MMTF fields as JSON, N, C-alpha, C and O atoms, coordinates in Angstrom:
{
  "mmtfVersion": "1.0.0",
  "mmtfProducer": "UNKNOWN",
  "numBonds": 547,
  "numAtoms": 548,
  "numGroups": 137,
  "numChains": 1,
  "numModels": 1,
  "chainsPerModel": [1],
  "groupsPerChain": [137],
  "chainIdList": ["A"],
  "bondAtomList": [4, 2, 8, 6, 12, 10, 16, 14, 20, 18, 24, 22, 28, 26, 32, 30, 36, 34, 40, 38, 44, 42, 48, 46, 52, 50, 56, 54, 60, 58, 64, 62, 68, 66, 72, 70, 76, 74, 80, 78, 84, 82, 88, 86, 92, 90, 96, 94, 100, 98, 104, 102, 108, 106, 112, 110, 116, 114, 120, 118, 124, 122, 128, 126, 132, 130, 136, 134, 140, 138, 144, 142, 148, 146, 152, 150, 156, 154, 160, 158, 164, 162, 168, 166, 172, 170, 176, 174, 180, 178, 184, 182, 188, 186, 192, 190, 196, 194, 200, 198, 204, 202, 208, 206, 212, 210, 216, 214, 220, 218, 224, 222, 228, 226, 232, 230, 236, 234, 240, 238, 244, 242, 248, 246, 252, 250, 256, 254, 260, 258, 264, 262, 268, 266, 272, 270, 276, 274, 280, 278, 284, 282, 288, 286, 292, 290, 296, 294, 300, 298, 304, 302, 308, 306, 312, 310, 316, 314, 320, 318, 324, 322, 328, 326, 332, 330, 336, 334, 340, 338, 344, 342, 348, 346, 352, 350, 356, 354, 360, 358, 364, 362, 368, 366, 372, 370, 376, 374, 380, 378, 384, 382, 388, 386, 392, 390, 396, 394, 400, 398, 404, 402, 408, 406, 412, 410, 416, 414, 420, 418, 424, 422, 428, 426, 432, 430, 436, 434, 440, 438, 444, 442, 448, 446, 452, 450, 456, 454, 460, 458, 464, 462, 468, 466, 472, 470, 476, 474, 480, 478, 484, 482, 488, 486, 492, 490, 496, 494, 500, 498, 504, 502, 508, 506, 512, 510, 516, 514, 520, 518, 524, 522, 528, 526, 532, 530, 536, 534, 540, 538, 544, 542],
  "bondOrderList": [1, 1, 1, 1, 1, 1, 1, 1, 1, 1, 1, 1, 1, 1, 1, 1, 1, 1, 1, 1, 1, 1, 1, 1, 1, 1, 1, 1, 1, 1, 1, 1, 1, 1, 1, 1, 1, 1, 1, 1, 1, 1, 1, 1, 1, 1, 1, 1, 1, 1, 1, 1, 1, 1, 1, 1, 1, 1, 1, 1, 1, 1, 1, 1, 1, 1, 1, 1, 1, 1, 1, 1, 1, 1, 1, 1, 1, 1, 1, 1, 1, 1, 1, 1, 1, 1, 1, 1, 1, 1, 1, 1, 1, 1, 1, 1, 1, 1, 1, 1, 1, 1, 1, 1, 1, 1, 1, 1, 1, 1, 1, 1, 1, 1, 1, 1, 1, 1, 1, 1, 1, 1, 1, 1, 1, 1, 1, 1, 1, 1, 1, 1, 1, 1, 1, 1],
  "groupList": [{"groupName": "UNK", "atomNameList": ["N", "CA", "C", "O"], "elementList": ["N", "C", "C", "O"], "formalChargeList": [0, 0, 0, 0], "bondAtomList": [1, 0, 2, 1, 3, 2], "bondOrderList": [1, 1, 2], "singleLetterCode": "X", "chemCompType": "L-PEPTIDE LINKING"}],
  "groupTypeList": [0, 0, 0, 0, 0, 0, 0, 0, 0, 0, 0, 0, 0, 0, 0, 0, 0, 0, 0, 0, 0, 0, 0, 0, 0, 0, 0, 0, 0, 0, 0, 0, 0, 0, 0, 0, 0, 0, 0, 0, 0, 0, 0, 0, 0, 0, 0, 0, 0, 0, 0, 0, 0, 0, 0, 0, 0, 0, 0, 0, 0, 0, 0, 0, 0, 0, 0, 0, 0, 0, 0, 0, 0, 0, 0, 0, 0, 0, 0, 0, 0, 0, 0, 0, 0, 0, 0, 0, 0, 0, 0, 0, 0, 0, 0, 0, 0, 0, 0, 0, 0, 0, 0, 0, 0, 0, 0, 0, 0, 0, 0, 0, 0, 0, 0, 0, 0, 0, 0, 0, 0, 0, 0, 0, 0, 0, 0, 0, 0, 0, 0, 0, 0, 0, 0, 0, 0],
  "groupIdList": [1, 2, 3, 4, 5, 6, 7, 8, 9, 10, 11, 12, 13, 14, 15, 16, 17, 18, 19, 20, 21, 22, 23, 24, 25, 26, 27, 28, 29, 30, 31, 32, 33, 34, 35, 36, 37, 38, 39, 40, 41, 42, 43, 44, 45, 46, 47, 48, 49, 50, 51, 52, 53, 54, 55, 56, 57, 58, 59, 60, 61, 62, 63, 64, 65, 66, 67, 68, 69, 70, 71, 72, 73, 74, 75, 76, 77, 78, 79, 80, 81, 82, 83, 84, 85, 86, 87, 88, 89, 90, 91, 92, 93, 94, 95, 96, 97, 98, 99, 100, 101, 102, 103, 104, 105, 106, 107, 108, 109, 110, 111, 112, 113, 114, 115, 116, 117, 118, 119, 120, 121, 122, 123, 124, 125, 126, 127, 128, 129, 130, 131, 132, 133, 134, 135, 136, 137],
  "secStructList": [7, 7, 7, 7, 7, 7, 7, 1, 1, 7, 1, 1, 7, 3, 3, 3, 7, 7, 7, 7, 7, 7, 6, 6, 7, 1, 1, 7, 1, 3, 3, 3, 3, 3, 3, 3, 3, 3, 2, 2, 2, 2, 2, 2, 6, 6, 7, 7, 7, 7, 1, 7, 7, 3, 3, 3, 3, 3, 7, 7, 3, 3, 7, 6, 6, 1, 7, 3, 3, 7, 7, 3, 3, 3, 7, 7, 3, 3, 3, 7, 7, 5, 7, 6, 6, 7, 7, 5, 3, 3, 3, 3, 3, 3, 3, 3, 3, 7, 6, 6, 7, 7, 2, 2, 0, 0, 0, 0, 0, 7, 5, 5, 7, 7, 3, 3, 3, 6, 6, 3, 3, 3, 7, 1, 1, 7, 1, 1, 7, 7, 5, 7, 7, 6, 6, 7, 7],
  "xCoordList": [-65.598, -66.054, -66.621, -67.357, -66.254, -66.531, -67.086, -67.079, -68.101, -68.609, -67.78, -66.991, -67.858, -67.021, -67.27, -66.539, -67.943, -68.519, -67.141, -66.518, -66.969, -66.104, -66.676, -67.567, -66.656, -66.765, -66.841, -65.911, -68.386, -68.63, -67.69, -67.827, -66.55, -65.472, -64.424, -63.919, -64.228, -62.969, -61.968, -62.243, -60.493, -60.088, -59.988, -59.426, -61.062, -60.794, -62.456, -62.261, -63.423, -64.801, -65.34, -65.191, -65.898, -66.793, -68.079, -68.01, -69.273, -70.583, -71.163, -70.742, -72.574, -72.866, -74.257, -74.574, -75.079, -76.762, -77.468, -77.435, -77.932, -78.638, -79.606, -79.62, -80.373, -81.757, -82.362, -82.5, -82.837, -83.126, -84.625, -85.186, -85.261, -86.598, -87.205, -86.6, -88.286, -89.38, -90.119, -90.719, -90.006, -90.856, -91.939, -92.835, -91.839, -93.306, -93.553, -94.634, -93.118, -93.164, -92.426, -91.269, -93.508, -92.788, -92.186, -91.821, -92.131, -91.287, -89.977, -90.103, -88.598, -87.949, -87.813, -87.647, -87.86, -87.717, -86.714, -87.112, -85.352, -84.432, -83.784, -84.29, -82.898, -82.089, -80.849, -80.964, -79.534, -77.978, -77.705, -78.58, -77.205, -76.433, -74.724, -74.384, -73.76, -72.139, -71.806, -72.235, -70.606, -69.361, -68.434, -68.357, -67.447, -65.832, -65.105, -65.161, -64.246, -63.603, -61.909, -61.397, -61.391, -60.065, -59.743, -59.859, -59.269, -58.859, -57.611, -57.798, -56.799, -55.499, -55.664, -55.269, -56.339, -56.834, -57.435, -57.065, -58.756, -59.603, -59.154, -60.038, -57.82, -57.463, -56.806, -56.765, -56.28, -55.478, -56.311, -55.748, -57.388, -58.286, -58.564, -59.162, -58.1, -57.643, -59.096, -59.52, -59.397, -60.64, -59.632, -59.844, -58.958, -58.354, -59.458, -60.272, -59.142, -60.231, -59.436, -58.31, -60.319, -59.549, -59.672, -59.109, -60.808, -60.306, -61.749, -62.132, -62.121, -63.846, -64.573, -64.791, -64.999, -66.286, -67.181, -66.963, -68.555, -70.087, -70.857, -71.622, -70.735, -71.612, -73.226, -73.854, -73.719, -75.048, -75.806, -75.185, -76.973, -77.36, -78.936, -80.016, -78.72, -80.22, -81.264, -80.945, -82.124, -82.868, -84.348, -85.178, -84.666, -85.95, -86.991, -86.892, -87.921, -88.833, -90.742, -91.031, -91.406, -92.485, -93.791, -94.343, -93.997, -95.033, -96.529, -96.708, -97.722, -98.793, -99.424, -100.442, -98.881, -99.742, -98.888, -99.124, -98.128, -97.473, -96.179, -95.36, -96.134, -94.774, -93.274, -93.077, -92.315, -91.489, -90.699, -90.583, -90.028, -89.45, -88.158, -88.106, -86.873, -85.252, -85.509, -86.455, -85.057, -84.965, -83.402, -82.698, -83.033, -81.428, -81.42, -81.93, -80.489, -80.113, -78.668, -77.694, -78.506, -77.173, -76.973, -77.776, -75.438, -74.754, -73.446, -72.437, -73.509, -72.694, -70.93, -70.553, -70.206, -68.634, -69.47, -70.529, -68.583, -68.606, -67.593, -67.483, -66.505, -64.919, -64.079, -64.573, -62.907, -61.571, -61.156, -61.866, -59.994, -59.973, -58.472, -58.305, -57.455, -56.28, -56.384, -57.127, -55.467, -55.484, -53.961, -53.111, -53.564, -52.447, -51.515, -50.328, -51.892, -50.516, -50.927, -50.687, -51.348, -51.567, -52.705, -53.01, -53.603, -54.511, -55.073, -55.041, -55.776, -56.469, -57.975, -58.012, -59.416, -60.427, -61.222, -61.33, -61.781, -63.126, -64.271, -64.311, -65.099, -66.146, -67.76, -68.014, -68.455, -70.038, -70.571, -70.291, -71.992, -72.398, -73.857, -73.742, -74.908, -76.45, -77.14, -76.822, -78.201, -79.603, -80.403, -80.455, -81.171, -83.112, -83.839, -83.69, -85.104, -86.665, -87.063, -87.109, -87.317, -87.889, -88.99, -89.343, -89.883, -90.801, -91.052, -90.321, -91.799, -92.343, -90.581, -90.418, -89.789, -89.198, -89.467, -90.189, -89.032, -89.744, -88.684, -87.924, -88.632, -87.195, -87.392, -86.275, -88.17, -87.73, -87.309, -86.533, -87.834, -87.203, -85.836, -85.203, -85.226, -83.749, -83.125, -81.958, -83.751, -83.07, -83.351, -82.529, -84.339, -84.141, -83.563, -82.997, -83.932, -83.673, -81.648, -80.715, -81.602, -80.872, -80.544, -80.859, -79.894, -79.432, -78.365, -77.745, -78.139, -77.259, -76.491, -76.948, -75.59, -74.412, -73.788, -74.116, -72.495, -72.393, -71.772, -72.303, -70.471, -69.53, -69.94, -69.935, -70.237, -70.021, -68.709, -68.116, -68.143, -66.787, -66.958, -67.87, -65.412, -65.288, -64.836, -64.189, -64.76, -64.729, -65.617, -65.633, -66.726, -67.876, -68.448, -67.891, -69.412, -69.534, -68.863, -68.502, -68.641, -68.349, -69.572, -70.258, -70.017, -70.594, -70.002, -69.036, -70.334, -70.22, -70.267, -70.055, -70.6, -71.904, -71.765, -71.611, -71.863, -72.907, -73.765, -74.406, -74.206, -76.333, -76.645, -75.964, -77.901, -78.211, -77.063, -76.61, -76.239, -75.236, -75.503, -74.55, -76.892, -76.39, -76.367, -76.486, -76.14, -75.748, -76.686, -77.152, -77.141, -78.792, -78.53, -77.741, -79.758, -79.454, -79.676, -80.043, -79.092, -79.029, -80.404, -81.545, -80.03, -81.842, -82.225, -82.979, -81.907, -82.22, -82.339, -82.018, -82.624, -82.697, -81.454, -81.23],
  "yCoordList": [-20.087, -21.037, -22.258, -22.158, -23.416, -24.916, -25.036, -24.361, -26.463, -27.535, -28.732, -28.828, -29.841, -30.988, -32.04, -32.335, -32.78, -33.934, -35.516, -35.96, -35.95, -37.008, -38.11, -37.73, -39.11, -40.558, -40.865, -40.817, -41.5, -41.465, -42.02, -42.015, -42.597, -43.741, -42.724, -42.749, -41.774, -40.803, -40.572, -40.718, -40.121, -39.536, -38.147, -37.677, -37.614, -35.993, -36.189, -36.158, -36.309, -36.47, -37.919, -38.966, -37.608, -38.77, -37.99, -36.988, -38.753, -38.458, -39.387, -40.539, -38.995, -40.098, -39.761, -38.667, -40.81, -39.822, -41.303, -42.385, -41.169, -41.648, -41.412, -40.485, -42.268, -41.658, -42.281, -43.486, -41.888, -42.009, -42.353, -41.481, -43.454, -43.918, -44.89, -45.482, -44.941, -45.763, -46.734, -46.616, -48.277, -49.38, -48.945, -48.326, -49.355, -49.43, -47.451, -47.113, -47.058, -45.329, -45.225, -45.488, -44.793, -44.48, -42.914, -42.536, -42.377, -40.861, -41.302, -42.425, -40.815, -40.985, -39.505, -38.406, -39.572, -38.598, -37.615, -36.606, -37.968, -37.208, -37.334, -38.266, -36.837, -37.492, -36.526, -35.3, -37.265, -36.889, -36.465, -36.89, -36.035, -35.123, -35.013, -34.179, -35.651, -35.08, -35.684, -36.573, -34.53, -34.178, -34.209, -33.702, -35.096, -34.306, -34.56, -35.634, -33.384, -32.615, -32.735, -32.345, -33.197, -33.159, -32.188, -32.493, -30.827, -29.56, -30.505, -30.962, -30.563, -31.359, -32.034, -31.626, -33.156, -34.261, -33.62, -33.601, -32.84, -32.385, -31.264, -31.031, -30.434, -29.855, -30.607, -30.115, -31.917, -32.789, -33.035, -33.213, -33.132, -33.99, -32.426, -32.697, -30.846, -30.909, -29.436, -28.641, -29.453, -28.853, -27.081, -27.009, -26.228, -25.053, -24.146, -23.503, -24.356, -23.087, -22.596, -22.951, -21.689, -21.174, -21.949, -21.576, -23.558, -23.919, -23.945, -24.586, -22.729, -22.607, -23.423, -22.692, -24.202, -25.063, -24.826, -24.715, -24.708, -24.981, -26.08, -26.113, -26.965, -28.447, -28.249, -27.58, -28.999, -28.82, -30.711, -31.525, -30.717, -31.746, -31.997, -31.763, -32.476, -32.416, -33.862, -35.045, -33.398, -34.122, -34.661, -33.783, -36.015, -36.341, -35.918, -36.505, -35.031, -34.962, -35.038, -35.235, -34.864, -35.502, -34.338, -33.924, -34.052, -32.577, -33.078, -34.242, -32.0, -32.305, -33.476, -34.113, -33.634, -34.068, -35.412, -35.81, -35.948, -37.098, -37.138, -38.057, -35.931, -35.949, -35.616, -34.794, -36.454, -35.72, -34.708, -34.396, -34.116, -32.94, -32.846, -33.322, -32.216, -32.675, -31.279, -30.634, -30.861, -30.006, -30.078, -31.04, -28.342, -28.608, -27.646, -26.61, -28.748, -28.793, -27.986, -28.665, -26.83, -26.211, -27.129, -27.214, -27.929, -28.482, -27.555, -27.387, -26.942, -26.51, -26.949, -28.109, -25.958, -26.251, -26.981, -26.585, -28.142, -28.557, -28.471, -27.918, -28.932, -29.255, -29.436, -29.45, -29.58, -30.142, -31.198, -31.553, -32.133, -33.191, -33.447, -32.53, -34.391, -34.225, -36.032, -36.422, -37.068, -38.23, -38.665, -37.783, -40.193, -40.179, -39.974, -40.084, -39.634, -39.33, -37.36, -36.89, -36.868, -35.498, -35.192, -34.238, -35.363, -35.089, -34.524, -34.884, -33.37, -32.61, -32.498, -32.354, -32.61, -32.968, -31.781, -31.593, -30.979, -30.213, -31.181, -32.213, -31.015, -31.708, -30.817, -29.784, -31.139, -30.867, -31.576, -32.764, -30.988, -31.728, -31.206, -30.436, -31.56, -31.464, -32.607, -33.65, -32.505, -33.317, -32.382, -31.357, -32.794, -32.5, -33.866, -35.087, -32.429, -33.208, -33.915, -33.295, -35.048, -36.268, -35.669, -36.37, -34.375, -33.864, -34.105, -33.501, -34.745, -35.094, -35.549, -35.536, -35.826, -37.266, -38.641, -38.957, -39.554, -40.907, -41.853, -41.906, -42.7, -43.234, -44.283, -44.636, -44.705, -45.767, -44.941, -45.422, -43.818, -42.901, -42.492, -42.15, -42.412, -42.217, -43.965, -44.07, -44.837, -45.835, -46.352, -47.115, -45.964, -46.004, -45.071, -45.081, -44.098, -42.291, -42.192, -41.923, -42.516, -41.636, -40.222, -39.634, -39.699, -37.921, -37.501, -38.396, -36.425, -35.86, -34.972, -34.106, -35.043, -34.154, -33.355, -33.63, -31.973, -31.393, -30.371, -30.145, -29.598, -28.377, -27.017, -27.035, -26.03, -24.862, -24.37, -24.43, -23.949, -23.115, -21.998, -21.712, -21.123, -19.718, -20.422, -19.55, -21.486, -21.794, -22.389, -22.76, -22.493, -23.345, -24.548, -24.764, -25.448, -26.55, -27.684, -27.761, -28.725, -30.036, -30.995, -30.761, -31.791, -33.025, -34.109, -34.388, -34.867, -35.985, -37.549, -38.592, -37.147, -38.602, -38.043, -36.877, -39.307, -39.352, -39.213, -39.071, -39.19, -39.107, -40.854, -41.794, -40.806, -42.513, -42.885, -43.897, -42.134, -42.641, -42.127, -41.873, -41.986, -41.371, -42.277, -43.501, -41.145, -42.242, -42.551, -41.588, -43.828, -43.957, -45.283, -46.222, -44.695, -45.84, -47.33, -47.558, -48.28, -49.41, -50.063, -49.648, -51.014, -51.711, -51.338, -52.152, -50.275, -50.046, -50.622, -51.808, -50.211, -50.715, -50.18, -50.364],
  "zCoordList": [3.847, 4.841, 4.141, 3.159, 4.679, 3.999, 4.788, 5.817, 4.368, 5.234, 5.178, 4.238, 6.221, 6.293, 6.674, 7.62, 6.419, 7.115, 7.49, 6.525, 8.519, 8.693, 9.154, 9.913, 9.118, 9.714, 10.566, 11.372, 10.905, 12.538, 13.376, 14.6, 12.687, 13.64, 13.013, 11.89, 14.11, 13.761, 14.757, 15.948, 14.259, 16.121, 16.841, 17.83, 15.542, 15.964, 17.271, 18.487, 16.876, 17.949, 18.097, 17.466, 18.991, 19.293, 20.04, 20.752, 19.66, 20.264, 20.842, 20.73, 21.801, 22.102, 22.568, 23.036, 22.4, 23.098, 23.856, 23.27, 24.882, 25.999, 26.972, 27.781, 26.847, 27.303, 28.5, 28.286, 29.846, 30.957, 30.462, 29.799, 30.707, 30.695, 31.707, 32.601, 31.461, 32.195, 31.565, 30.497, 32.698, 31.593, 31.113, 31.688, 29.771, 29.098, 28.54, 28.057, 28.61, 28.566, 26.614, 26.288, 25.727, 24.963, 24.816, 23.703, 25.514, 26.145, 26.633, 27.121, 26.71, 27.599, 28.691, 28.161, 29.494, 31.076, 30.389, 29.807, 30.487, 29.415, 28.259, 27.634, 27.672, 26.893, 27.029, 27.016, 27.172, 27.329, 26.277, 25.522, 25.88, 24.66, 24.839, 25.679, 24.246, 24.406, 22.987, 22.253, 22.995, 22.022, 22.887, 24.005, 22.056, 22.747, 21.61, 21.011, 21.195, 20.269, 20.627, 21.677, 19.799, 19.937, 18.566, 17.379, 19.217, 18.213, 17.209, 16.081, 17.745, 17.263, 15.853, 14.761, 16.166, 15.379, 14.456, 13.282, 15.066, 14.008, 12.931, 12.107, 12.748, 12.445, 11.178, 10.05, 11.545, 10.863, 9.988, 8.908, 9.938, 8.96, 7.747, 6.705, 7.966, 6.856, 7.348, 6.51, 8.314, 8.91, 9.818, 11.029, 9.382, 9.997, 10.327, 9.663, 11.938, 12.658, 14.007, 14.356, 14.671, 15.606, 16.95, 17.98, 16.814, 18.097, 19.416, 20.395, 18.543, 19.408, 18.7, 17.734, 18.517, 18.252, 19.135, 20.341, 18.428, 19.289, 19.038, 18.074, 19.795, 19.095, 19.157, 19.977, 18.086, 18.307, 17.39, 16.706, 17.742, 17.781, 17.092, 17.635, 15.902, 15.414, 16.082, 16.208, 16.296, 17.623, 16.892, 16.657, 16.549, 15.99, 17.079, 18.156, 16.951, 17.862, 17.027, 15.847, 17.881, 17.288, 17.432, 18.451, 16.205, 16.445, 16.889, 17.248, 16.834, 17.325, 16.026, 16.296, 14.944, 14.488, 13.953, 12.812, 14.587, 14.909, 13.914, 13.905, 13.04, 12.12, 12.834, 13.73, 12.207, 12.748, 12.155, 10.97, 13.463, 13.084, 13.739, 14.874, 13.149, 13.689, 14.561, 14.108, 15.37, 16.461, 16.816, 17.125, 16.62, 16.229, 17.798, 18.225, 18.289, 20.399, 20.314, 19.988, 20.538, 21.253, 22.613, 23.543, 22.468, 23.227, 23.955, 23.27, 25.421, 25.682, 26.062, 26.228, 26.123, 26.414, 27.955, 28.442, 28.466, 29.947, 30.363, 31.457, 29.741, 30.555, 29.526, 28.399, 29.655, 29.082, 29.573, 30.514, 29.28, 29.845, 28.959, 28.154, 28.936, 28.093, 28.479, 29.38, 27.592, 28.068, 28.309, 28.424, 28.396, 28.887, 27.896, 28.204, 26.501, 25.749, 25.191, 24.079, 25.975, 25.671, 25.213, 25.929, 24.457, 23.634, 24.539, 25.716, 24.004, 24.751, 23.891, 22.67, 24.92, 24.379, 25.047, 26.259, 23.99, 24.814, 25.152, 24.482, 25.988, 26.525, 26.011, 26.63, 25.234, 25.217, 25.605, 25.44, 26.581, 26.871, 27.666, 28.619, 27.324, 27.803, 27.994, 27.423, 28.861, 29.16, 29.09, 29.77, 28.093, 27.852, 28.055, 28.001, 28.441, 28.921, 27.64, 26.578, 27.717, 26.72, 26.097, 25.148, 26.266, 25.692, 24.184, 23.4, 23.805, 22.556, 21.416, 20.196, 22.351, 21.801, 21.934, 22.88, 21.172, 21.525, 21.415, 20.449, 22.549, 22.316, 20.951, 20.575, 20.352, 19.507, 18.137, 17.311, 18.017, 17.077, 17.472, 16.474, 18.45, 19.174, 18.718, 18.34, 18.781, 18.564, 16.873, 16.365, 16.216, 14.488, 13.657, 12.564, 14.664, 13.474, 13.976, 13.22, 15.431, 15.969, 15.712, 14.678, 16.703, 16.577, 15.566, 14.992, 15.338, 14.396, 14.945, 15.69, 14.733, 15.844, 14.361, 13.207, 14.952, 14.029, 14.918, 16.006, 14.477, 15.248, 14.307, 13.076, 15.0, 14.321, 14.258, 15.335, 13.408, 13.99, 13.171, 12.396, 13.62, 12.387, 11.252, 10.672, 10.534, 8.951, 8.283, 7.109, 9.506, 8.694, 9.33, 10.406, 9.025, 10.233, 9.746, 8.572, 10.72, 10.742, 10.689, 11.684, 10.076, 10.658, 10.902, 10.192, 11.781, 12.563, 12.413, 13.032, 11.43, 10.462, 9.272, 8.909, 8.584, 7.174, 7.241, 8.283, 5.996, 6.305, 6.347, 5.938, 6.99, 8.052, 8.394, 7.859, 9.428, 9.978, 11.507, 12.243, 11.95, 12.843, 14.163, 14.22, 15.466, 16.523, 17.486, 18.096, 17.822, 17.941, 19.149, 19.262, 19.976, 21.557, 20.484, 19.331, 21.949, 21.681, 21.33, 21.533, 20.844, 20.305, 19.004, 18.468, 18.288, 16.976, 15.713, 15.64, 14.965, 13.164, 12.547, 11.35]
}
């Protein structure tokens, strides 16, 4: 079993994280969480598995004593979806409670995404590559 990290501008996944907030609130209410996985593609890049991926999502969150800490988010299967030239895409996808996340750390740190499979994981990113709301550093 390998590990594999690919380029956040790929055509096997794409991620994406977004956060429901309130003026002036450094909390956001929630935060969105999705993967979508194209087996096909991602296979191409050289990555052989059986096809099940479990996405998961390392999450900057903020302990009692103001450090942070990555908090790794199981992202569930939602759907399938295929586009107009075939590709067929699994769908991950969650919302969590903003609880001791902070959005400007979502928009400097951003999240870290990442597939489990039976050969080992994928990442999503480079390291400081990750994918972080708009407004950031």
């Amino acid at each position: 079993m390998g590990n594999k990290i690919l380029p956040r501008y790929n055509a096997a996944t794409h991620a994406n994280v977004s956060a429901t907030t309130k003026p002036n609130r450094k909390t956001p209410t929630s935060v969105r969480l999705e993967v979508s996985v194209n087996d096909k593609a991602l296979r191409k890049t050289g990555h052989d598995f059986d096809g099940l991926e479990q996405a998961f999502a390392l999450v900057p969150t903020r302990n009692k004593k103001n450090q942070i800490e990555w908090k790794r988010v199981e992202i569930p299967f939602a759907n399938r979806y295929s586009d107009r030239g075939g590709n067929m895409y699994d769908i991950h996808s969650v919302s969590i409670k903003g609880t001791g996340i902070r959005t400007e750390d979502l928009k400097n740190l951003g999240v870290a995404y990442g597939l489990k499979t039976n050969s080992g994981e994928v990442w999503l990113q480079y390291a400081d590559d990750n994918y972080k709301l708009p407004g950031g550093r």
